[in-house]
Coordinates of C-alpha atoms and ligand atoms in Angstrom, one line a residue:
M850 CA -9.0 12.1 14.4
S851 CA -5.7 13.0 12.0
D852 CA -2.5 11.6 13.9
V853 CA -2.4 8.3 11.6
F854 CA -0.4 5.9 14.3
E855 CA -3.9 6.9 16.8
I856 CA -6.0 5.7 14.0
A857 CA -4.0 3.0 13.5
Q858 CA -4.7 2.0 17.2
S859 CA -7.7 3.0 16.9
Q860 CA -9.2 0.3 14.3
I861 CA -6.8 -1.9 16.0
D862 CA -9.0 -1.6 19.5
K863 CA -11.8 -1.3 18.8
V864 CA -11.6 -4.7 16.5
A865 CA -9.5 -6.2 20.3
K866 CA -13.2 -5.1 21.8
Q867 CA -14.7 -6.7 19.2
L868 CA -12.7 -10.0 19.4
N869 CA -12.5 -10.5 23.3
L870 CA -9.0 -10.4 22.2
D871 CA -6.5 -11.5 25.3
P872 CA -5.3 -8.2 27.1
G873 CA -1.3 -9.6 26.6
L874 CA -1.6 -10.3 22.5
H875 CA -3.9 -6.9 22.8
A876 CA -1.0 -5.2 24.1
I877 CA 0.8 -6.2 21.3
I878 CA -0.3 -5.8 18.8
R879 CA -1.3 -2.0 19.1
E880 CA 2.8 -0.9 19.9
P881 CA 5.1 -1.8 16.7
K882 CA 8.0 -4.1 18.1
K883 CA 10.6 -1.3 16.4
V884 CA 11.1 1.7 15.2
I885 CA 14.8 2.8 13.6
E886 CA 15.2 6.0 13.1
V887 CA 18.9 7.4 11.0
N888 CA 20.2 10.5 10.3
F889 CA 22.5 9.3 7.5
P890 CA 24.8 12.0 4.9
V891 CA 25.0 12.0 1.6
R892 CA 27.1 13.9 -0.5
M893 CA 25.0 16.5 -3.0
D894 CA 26.2 17.8 -6.7
D895 CA 27.7 20.9 -5.3
G896 CA 30.5 19.1 -3.1
S897 CA 27.9 19.7 0.0
V898 CA 26.9 17.3 2.6
Q899 CA 23.4 17.4 3.6
V900 CA 22.2 14.9 6.3
F901 CA 19.3 12.6 5.5
K902 CA 16.4 12.0 8.5
G903 CA 15.5 8.0 7.7
F904 CA 13.2 5.7 9.6
R905 CA 11.9 2.0 9.8
G906 CA 9.3 0.6 11.4
Q907 CA 8.9 -3.0 12.6
H908 CA 5.7 -3.9 13.4
N909 CA 5.5 -7.7 14.3
N910 CA 7.2 -10.5 13.0
A911 CA 5.0 -13.2 14.6
V912 CA 3.8 -14.9 11.7
G913 CA 6.8 -13.9 9.4
P914 CA 9.8 -11.7 8.2
Y915 CA 8.8 -7.8 8.7
K916 CA 7.4 -6.8 5.6
G917 CA 6.5 -3.9 4.0
G918 CA 7.7 -0.7 1.4
I919 CA 10.1 2.1 1.8
R920 CA 8.6 6.1 0.5
F921 CA 10.2 9.3 -0.2
H922 CA 8.3 11.9 1.0
Q923 CA 8.5 15.0 2.3
D924 CA 5.8 14.4 4.8
V925 CA 7.2 10.9 6.3
T926 CA 6.9 10.8 10.4
Y927 CA 7.8 8.4 12.8
E928 CA 5.0 8.5 13.7
E929 CA 3.6 7.7 9.9
V930 CA 6.1 4.8 9.5
K931 CA 4.9 3.9 13.2
A932 CA 1.3 3.8 11.4
L933 CA 2.1 2.0 8.1
S934 CA 4.3 -0.4 10.1
T935 CA 1.2 -1.7 11.8
W936 CA -1.3 -1.8 8.6
M937 CA 1.2 -3.7 7.2
S938 CA 1.0 -6.9 9.7
I939 CA -2.2 -6.6 9.2
K940 CA -2.3 -6.8 5.3
C941 CA -0.4 -9.3 5.3
S942 CA -2.6 -11.3 7.6
V943 CA -5.1 -10.8 5.2
T944 CA -4.3 -12.3 1.9
G945 CA -2.1 -15.1 4.2
I946 CA 1.0 -14.1 3.6
P947 CA 3.5 -15.7 5.8
Y948 CA 5.2 -12.1 6.7
G949 CA 4.2 -9.5 9.5
G950 CA 4.4 -5.5 8.1
G951 CA 7.4 -3.2 8.1
K952 CA 7.6 0.1 5.9
G953 CA 10.1 2.9 6.1
G954 CA 10.7 6.3 4.3
I955 CA 12.9 8.7 4.3
K956 CA 11.4 12.3 4.8
V957 CA 12.6 14.3 1.5
D958 CA 11.0 15.4 -1.9
P959 CA 13.1 13.9 -4.8
R960 CA 11.6 16.4 -7.2
K961 CA 14.6 18.3 -5.7
L962 CA 17.4 15.7 -5.8
S963 CA 19.5 14.9 -9.4
E964 CA 19.3 12.0 -10.3
G965 CA 23.0 11.0 -9.3
E966 CA 21.8 12.5 -5.5
L967 CA 19.1 10.6 -5.3
E968 CA 21.4 7.3 -6.2
R969 CA 24.0 8.1 -4.0
M970 CA 20.7 8.6 -0.5
S971 CA 19.1 5.2 -1.6
R972 CA 22.8 3.3 -1.1
A973 CA 23.4 5.4 1.7
F974 CA 19.6 4.4 3.8
I975 CA 20.8 1.0 2.7
K976 CA 24.0 1.6 4.0
A977 CA 22.2 2.5 7.3
I978 CA 19.7 -0.5 8.1
A979 CA 22.2 -3.3 6.8
N980 CA 22.3 -5.2 9.6
D981 CA 18.2 -4.4 10.5
I982 CA 17.2 -6.0 7.2
G983 CA 17.5 -9.5 5.1
D984 CA 15.7 -11.8 3.5
A985 CA 14.6 -13.5 7.0
I986 CA 14.7 -10.2 8.8
D987 CA 13.1 -7.5 7.2
I988 CA 11.4 -7.3 3.7
P989 CA 11.7 -3.7 1.8
A990 CA 10.2 -2.5 -1.1
P991 CA 8.6 -0.1 -3.5
D992 CA 6.4 2.7 -2.3
V993 CA 5.1 6.4 -2.8
N994 CA 7.7 8.3 -5.1
T995 CA 10.5 4.7 -5.4
N996 CA 10.2 2.3 -7.9
P997 CA 12.1 -0.7 -9.3
K998 CA 15.3 0.8 -10.8
I999 CA 15.8 2.0 -6.7
M1000 CA 15.2 -1.3 -5.5
G1001 CA 18.3 -2.5 -7.6
W1002 CA 20.5 0.4 -6.3
M1003 CA 19.5 -0.9 -3.1
L1004 CA 20.4 -4.4 -3.6
D1005 CA 23.7 -3.5 -5.4
E1006 CA 24.7 -2.0 -2.0
Y1007 CA 23.0 -3.8 0.7
E1008 CA 24.6 -7.5 -1.5
A1009 CA 28.0 -5.5 -2.2
I1010 CA 27.9 -4.8 2.1
K1011 CA 26.9 -8.4 2.9
N1012 CA 29.8 -9.7 0.0
R1013 CA 27.0 -12.1 -0.7
S1014 CA 23.9 -12.8 -3.2
E1015 CA 21.0 -12.2 -1.4
P1016 CA 18.1 -11.4 -4.0
G1017 CA 15.2 -11.9 -1.9
V1018 CA 16.3 -9.2 1.3
L1019 CA 13.7 -6.6 -1.4
T1020 CA 11.5 -7.2 -3.6
G1021 CA 9.8 -4.9 -6.6
K1022 CA 13.2 -5.1 -8.4
P1023 CA 14.0 -4.8 -12.0
I1024 CA 13.2 -8.1 -13.6
S1025 CA 17.1 -8.6 -14.7
L1026 CA 17.7 -8.5 -10.5
G1027 CA 15.4 -11.1 -9.6
G1028 CA 11.7 -9.4 -9.5
S1029 CA 8.9 -11.0 -11.1
L1030 CA 7.1 -10.8 -12.8
G1031 CA 3.6 -8.9 -12.5
R1032 CA 5.0 -6.9 -9.9
T1033 CA 4.7 -3.8 -11.0
A1034 CA 0.8 -3.5 -12.1
A1035 CA 0.3 -6.4 -9.0
T1036 CA -1.2 -3.1 -6.7
G1037 CA -3.9 -1.9 -8.9
R1038 CA -4.7 -5.2 -10.2
G1039 CA -5.7 -6.4 -6.9
V1040 CA -7.7 -3.2 -6.3
D1041 CA -9.3 -3.6 -9.3
I1042 CA -9.9 -8.0 -8.6
T1043 CA -12.0 -5.8 -5.3
T1044 CA -13.9 -3.4 -7.1
R1045 CA -14.9 -6.3 -9.2
E1046 CA -15.7 -8.7 -6.1
A1047 CA -17.4 -5.7 -4.8
C1048 CA -19.2 -4.5 -8.2
K1049 CA -20.5 -8.0 -8.4
K1050 CA -22.4 -8.1 -4.8
L1051 CA -23.7 -4.9 -5.2
G1052 CA -25.3 -5.5 -8.5
I1053 CA -23.0 -2.5 -10.5
D1054 CA -22.8 -3.5 -14.2
M1055 CA -18.7 -2.9 -14.5
D1056 CA -19.6 -2.2 -18.5
K1057 CA -21.7 0.7 -17.1
A1058 CA -19.7 2.4 -14.4
T1059 CA -17.8 5.6 -14.0
V1060 CA -14.4 5.7 -11.9
A1061 CA -12.3 8.7 -10.2
I1062 CA -9.0 8.2 -9.3
Q1063 CA -7.3 10.6 -6.9
G1064 CA -3.4 10.0 -7.6
Y1065 CA -1.9 8.5 -10.8
G1066 CA 1.6 7.1 -10.4
N1067 CA 2.4 3.5 -10.0
V1068 CA -1.2 2.4 -8.5
G1069 CA -3.3 4.3 -9.7
S1070 CA -2.3 4.2 -13.1
Y1071 CA -2.6 0.2 -12.9
A1072 CA -5.9 0.3 -11.2
G1073 CA -7.6 2.8 -14.4
M1074 CA -5.6 0.7 -16.8
I1075 CA -7.0 -3.0 -15.7
I1076 CA -10.5 -1.0 -14.5
Q1077 CA -11.1 -0.4 -18.1
D1078 CA -10.4 -3.4 -19.6
M1079 CA -12.4 -5.1 -16.6
G1080 CA -15.5 -2.3 -18.7
C1081 CA -15.4 0.4 -16.9
N1082 CA -15.3 4.8 -18.1
V1083 CA -12.5 6.8 -16.6
T1084 CA -14.0 10.2 -16.1
A1085 CA -11.9 11.6 -13.5
V1086 CA -8.3 11.7 -12.2
I1087 CA -6.0 14.2 -10.5
D1088 CA -2.0 14.5 -9.1
V1089 CA -0.8 16.9 -7.0
Y1090 CA -0.8 19.4 -9.9
G1091 CA -4.3 19.3 -10.9
G1092 CA -6.9 17.0 -12.0
A1093 CA -8.9 15.8 -15.9
Y1094 CA -12.2 15.7 -16.4
N1095 CA -14.4 14.4 -18.6
P1096 CA -17.7 13.3 -18.7
D1097 CA -17.6 10.9 -21.4
G1098 CA -14.8 9.4 -20.6
M1099 CA -10.6 9.0 -20.6
C1100 CA -8.6 6.6 -22.0
A1101 CA -6.7 5.4 -18.9
Y1102 CA -3.4 3.9 -21.3
E1103 CA -3.9 7.6 -23.3
L1104 CA -3.5 9.1 -19.4
D1105 CA -0.6 7.0 -18.4
A1106 CA 0.7 8.1 -21.6
F1107 CA 0.5 11.4 -20.9
V1108 CA 1.7 11.3 -17.6
K1109 CA 5.2 9.6 -18.8
E1110 CA 5.6 13.2 -21.7
N1111 CA 3.7 15.6 -19.0
G1112 CA 4.3 14.7 -15.9
T1113 CA 0.7 15.0 -14.5
V1114 CA -2.3 13.9 -15.9
K1115 CA -3.5 18.0 -16.0
G1116 CA -4.3 19.4 -19.5
F1117 CA -5.3 15.8 -21.2
P1118 CA -6.8 16.7 -24.4
G1119 CA -10.2 17.5 -23.8
S1120 CA -10.5 17.1 -20.5
K1121 CA -11.0 20.0 -18.5
D1122 CA -9.3 20.9 -14.3
I1123 CA -11.1 19.4 -11.3
T1124 CA -10.4 19.8 -7.9
N1125 CA -10.1 17.5 -5.6
E1126 CA -13.1 18.6 -3.0
D1127 CA -14.8 18.1 -6.8
L1128 CA -13.3 14.9 -7.7
F1129 CA -14.5 13.1 -4.1
A1130 CA -18.0 14.9 -4.7
L1131 CA -18.5 13.5 -8.6
D1132 CA -21.8 11.3 -8.9
V1133 CA -19.7 8.3 -10.1
D1134 CA -19.7 4.2 -9.2
I1135 CA -16.6 4.0 -8.6
L1136 CA -13.9 6.5 -6.7
I1137 CA -10.4 4.9 -6.0
P1138 CA -7.9 7.3 -4.2
A1139 CA -4.6 5.7 -4.5
A1140 CA -2.2 8.4 -2.9
L1141 CA -1.7 9.4 0.7
E1142 CA -3.7 9.2 4.2
N1143 CA -6.4 11.4 5.6
V1144 CA -8.0 12.6 2.3
I1145 CA -11.3 11.4 3.3
T1146 CA -12.3 13.1 6.7
K1147 CA -15.9 13.4 8.5
D1148 CA -16.1 17.3 6.2
N1149 CA -16.6 15.5 3.3
A1150 CA -17.3 12.2 3.9
G1151 CA -20.4 13.0 4.1
D1152 CA -20.5 14.4 0.0
I1153 CA -19.0 11.2 -1.5
K1154 CA -21.7 9.7 -4.5
A1155 CA -19.7 6.6 -5.1
K1156 CA -20.8 3.2 -4.4
I1157 CA -18.5 1.9 -3.7
I1158 CA -15.0 3.0 -2.6
S1159 CA -11.4 1.0 -2.8
E1160 CA -8.8 2.1 -0.6
A1161 CA -5.6 1.9 -3.3
A1162 CA -3.4 4.5 -0.7
N1163 CA -3.0 3.4 2.5
G1164 CA -5.0 5.0 5.2
P1165 CA -7.1 7.9 2.9
T1166 CA -10.1 7.0 5.4
T1167 CA -10.3 8.8 9.3
P1168 CA -12.5 6.6 11.1
E1169 CA -15.0 9.5 11.4
A1170 CA -15.7 8.8 8.4
D1171 CA -15.5 5.5 7.8
D1172 CA -18.9 5.8 10.0
I1173 CA -20.8 8.4 7.8
L1174 CA -19.6 5.9 4.3
F1175 CA -20.7 2.9 6.5
E1176 CA -23.8 4.8 7.6
N1177 CA -24.7 6.5 4.3
G1178 CA -24.2 2.8 2.3
V1179 CA -21.0 3.2 0.5
H1180 CA -19.3 0.4 0.4
V1181 CA -15.6 1.3 1.6
I1182 CA -13.1 -1.9 0.9
P1183 CA -10.0 -1.6 2.3
D1184 CA -6.7 -1.0 1.7
V1185 CA -5.2 -4.0 3.7
L1186 CA -7.5 -5.9 1.4
A1187 CA -7.8 -3.3 -1.7
N1188 CA -4.1 -2.5 -2.3
A1189 CA -3.0 -6.3 -0.6
G1190 CA -2.1 -7.4 -4.4
G1191 CA 1.4 -5.0 -3.9
V1192 CA 2.3 -7.3 -1.2
T1193 CA 0.9 -10.5 -2.2
V1194 CA 3.1 -10.6 -5.4
S1195 CA 5.9 -9.6 -3.5
Y1196 CA 5.5 -12.7 -1.3
M1197 CA 5.6 -14.4 -4.9
E1198 CA 8.5 -12.5 -5.3
W1199 CA 11.0 -13.6 -2.9
I1200 CA 9.8 -17.3 -3.4
Q1201 CA 10.6 -17.3 -6.5
N1202 CA 14.5 -15.3 -5.3
N1203 CA 14.4 -18.0 -2.9
Y1204 CA 14.2 -21.4 -4.9
G1205 CA 15.6 -19.5 -8.1
L1206 CA 12.8 -20.7 -10.8
Y1207 CA 10.9 -17.5 -12.2
W1208 CA 6.6 -17.9 -13.2
T1209 CA 4.9 -16.7 -16.3
E1210 CA 3.6 -13.8 -16.1
E1211 CA 0.4 -15.2 -15.9
E1212 CA 1.2 -17.7 -13.3
V1213 CA 1.6 -14.9 -10.8
N1214 CA -1.9 -13.3 -11.9
E1215 CA -3.3 -16.3 -11.0
R1216 CA -2.1 -16.9 -8.1
L1217 CA -2.5 -13.3 -7.5
E1218 CA -6.7 -14.0 -9.2
E1219 CA -7.2 -16.9 -6.5
L1220 CA -6.0 -15.0 -3.1
M1221 CA -7.2 -11.7 -3.7
V1222 CA -10.8 -13.3 -4.6
K1223 CA -10.5 -15.5 -1.2
A1224 CA -9.4 -12.4 0.7
Y1225 CA -12.3 -10.2 -0.4
S1226 CA -15.0 -13.0 0.7
D1227 CA -13.7 -13.8 3.8
G1228 CA -13.9 -10.5 4.3
Y1229 CA -17.2 -9.6 3.5
E1230 CA -18.1 -13.0 5.4
M1231 CA -16.9 -11.7 8.5
A1232 CA -18.4 -7.7 7.8
E1233 CA -22.0 -9.8 7.5
K1234 CA -21.5 -11.6 10.0
H1235 CA -20.8 -9.5 12.4
K1236 CA -23.0 -7.0 10.9
V1237 CA -19.5 -4.2 11.1
D1238 CA -18.3 -2.4 7.8
M1239 CA -15.7 -4.3 4.8
R1240 CA -12.9 -2.7 7.5
T1241 CA -13.5 -4.1 11.0
G1242 CA -14.4 -7.7 8.5
V1243 CA -11.3 -8.0 7.3
Y1244 CA -9.5 -6.8 10.6
L1245 CA -11.0 -9.5 12.3
N1246 CA -9.9 -11.6 10.3
S1247 CA -6.2 -10.6 10.5
I1248 CA -6.1 -9.6 13.9
N1249 CA -7.3 -13.6 14.6
K1250 CA -4.5 -14.8 12.9
I1251 CA -1.6 -12.6 14.0
A1252 CA -3.2 -13.3 17.5
L1253 CA -3.2 -17.2 17.1
A1254 CA 0.5 -16.4 15.8
L1255 CA 1.3 -14.6 18.3
K1256 CA -0.1 -17.6 21.3
D1257 CA 1.1 -20.6 19.4
R1258 CA 4.9 -18.5 20.3
G1259 CA 3.3 -18.4 24.2
W1260 CA 2.2 -14.9 24.4
A1261 CA -1.3 -15.0 25.6
T1262 CA -1.5 -14.2 28.5
K1263 CA -1.9 -17.1 31.5
Ligands
LIG1418 N1 4.6 -0.9 -1.1 C1 3.4 -1.4 -1.1 C2 2.4 -2.0 0.2 O1 1.9 -0.4 0.9 C3 4.1 -2.7 -1.6 C4 5.0 -3.4 0.2 C5 5.6 -4.6 -0.7 O2 5.1 -5.5 -1.7 O3 6.4 -5.4 0.8 O4 1.9 -2.5 0.7

């Protein structure tokens, strides 16, 4: 199974069966409520006009407004946005934040755009979906290839259209525009908090543990730096241009500085290049996929030697691979739990915007720590109780919460 939306639905169906979920509620949860497709023109630097295709999936808003990032990637599709928005609904209920799921994307390779084209495209997309978002409707944020700078342009455009200040319409903003301290590192930090909790359960000593990371962008790099602070040794990293492998370990901070200068981890001093195939099969304790979907499949799951897979990316593991990993005793911390730190601090950003009161980084990190530890332990307990993998355990908790909200709105079968 490689169609991501089909995967998302199959994960929901599996849990619905286990929960004996009301058929009406199940039918609602397995489809996004609304998917918007826009085709919008952008003036390019050479004077030509290019029409870009963008999407916004709004999966479910029973618990609260739709919430989730916007990605810029050449492989973005209607189906992908449907899957990613579904996963966001599950994810928001994992840490219990009052949001439903949303996700957007533009089909574009942003590396091919100039800075000016990138800005005009970002503004044009927000203009195209301005009436479908809002701080109580749908709240976008960064995702693959988007960042605080882009959120700043989008906020500026949105507020100009609406003629009002509404900083809570977007999260992951620059600090000067109401962004939260701790937001940029939050996804990586959350990945590492859940990994640390898993190490405790499995009796793995973090001071002796080795880590391999696929993807060294915002999420992968912070996951690398923070897990190193927790005692681990990063021995392999890879990005779209190539890899860096050193069995003695590499400094995650120096890697980050190297990427900022060279645009890739490839060529990091003292390292050898490595392929994705080899990275996944490395004899490490912790494997962190921090790039895109469908990278752990039935073809490579059996080669994985890591004891813990911490899914920093959304949807990196197919259902067939999940079964193989469970059988082999690999502890998979599912995306909707492992990477929930980003949206959890987005929620804190939104609260701060709505109150006009701002917290210190320590306060944000403390709250994140508390919510992530609880989410991990709730998922772990549920998985133990039902003798299922962590993904199923976490989904059981989450779908229960969404189903209850839908039921209380009157949507259960009579
Ligand atoms: N794009 C991130 C995710 O997939 C963060 C979403 C958000 O902060 O709304 O969870």
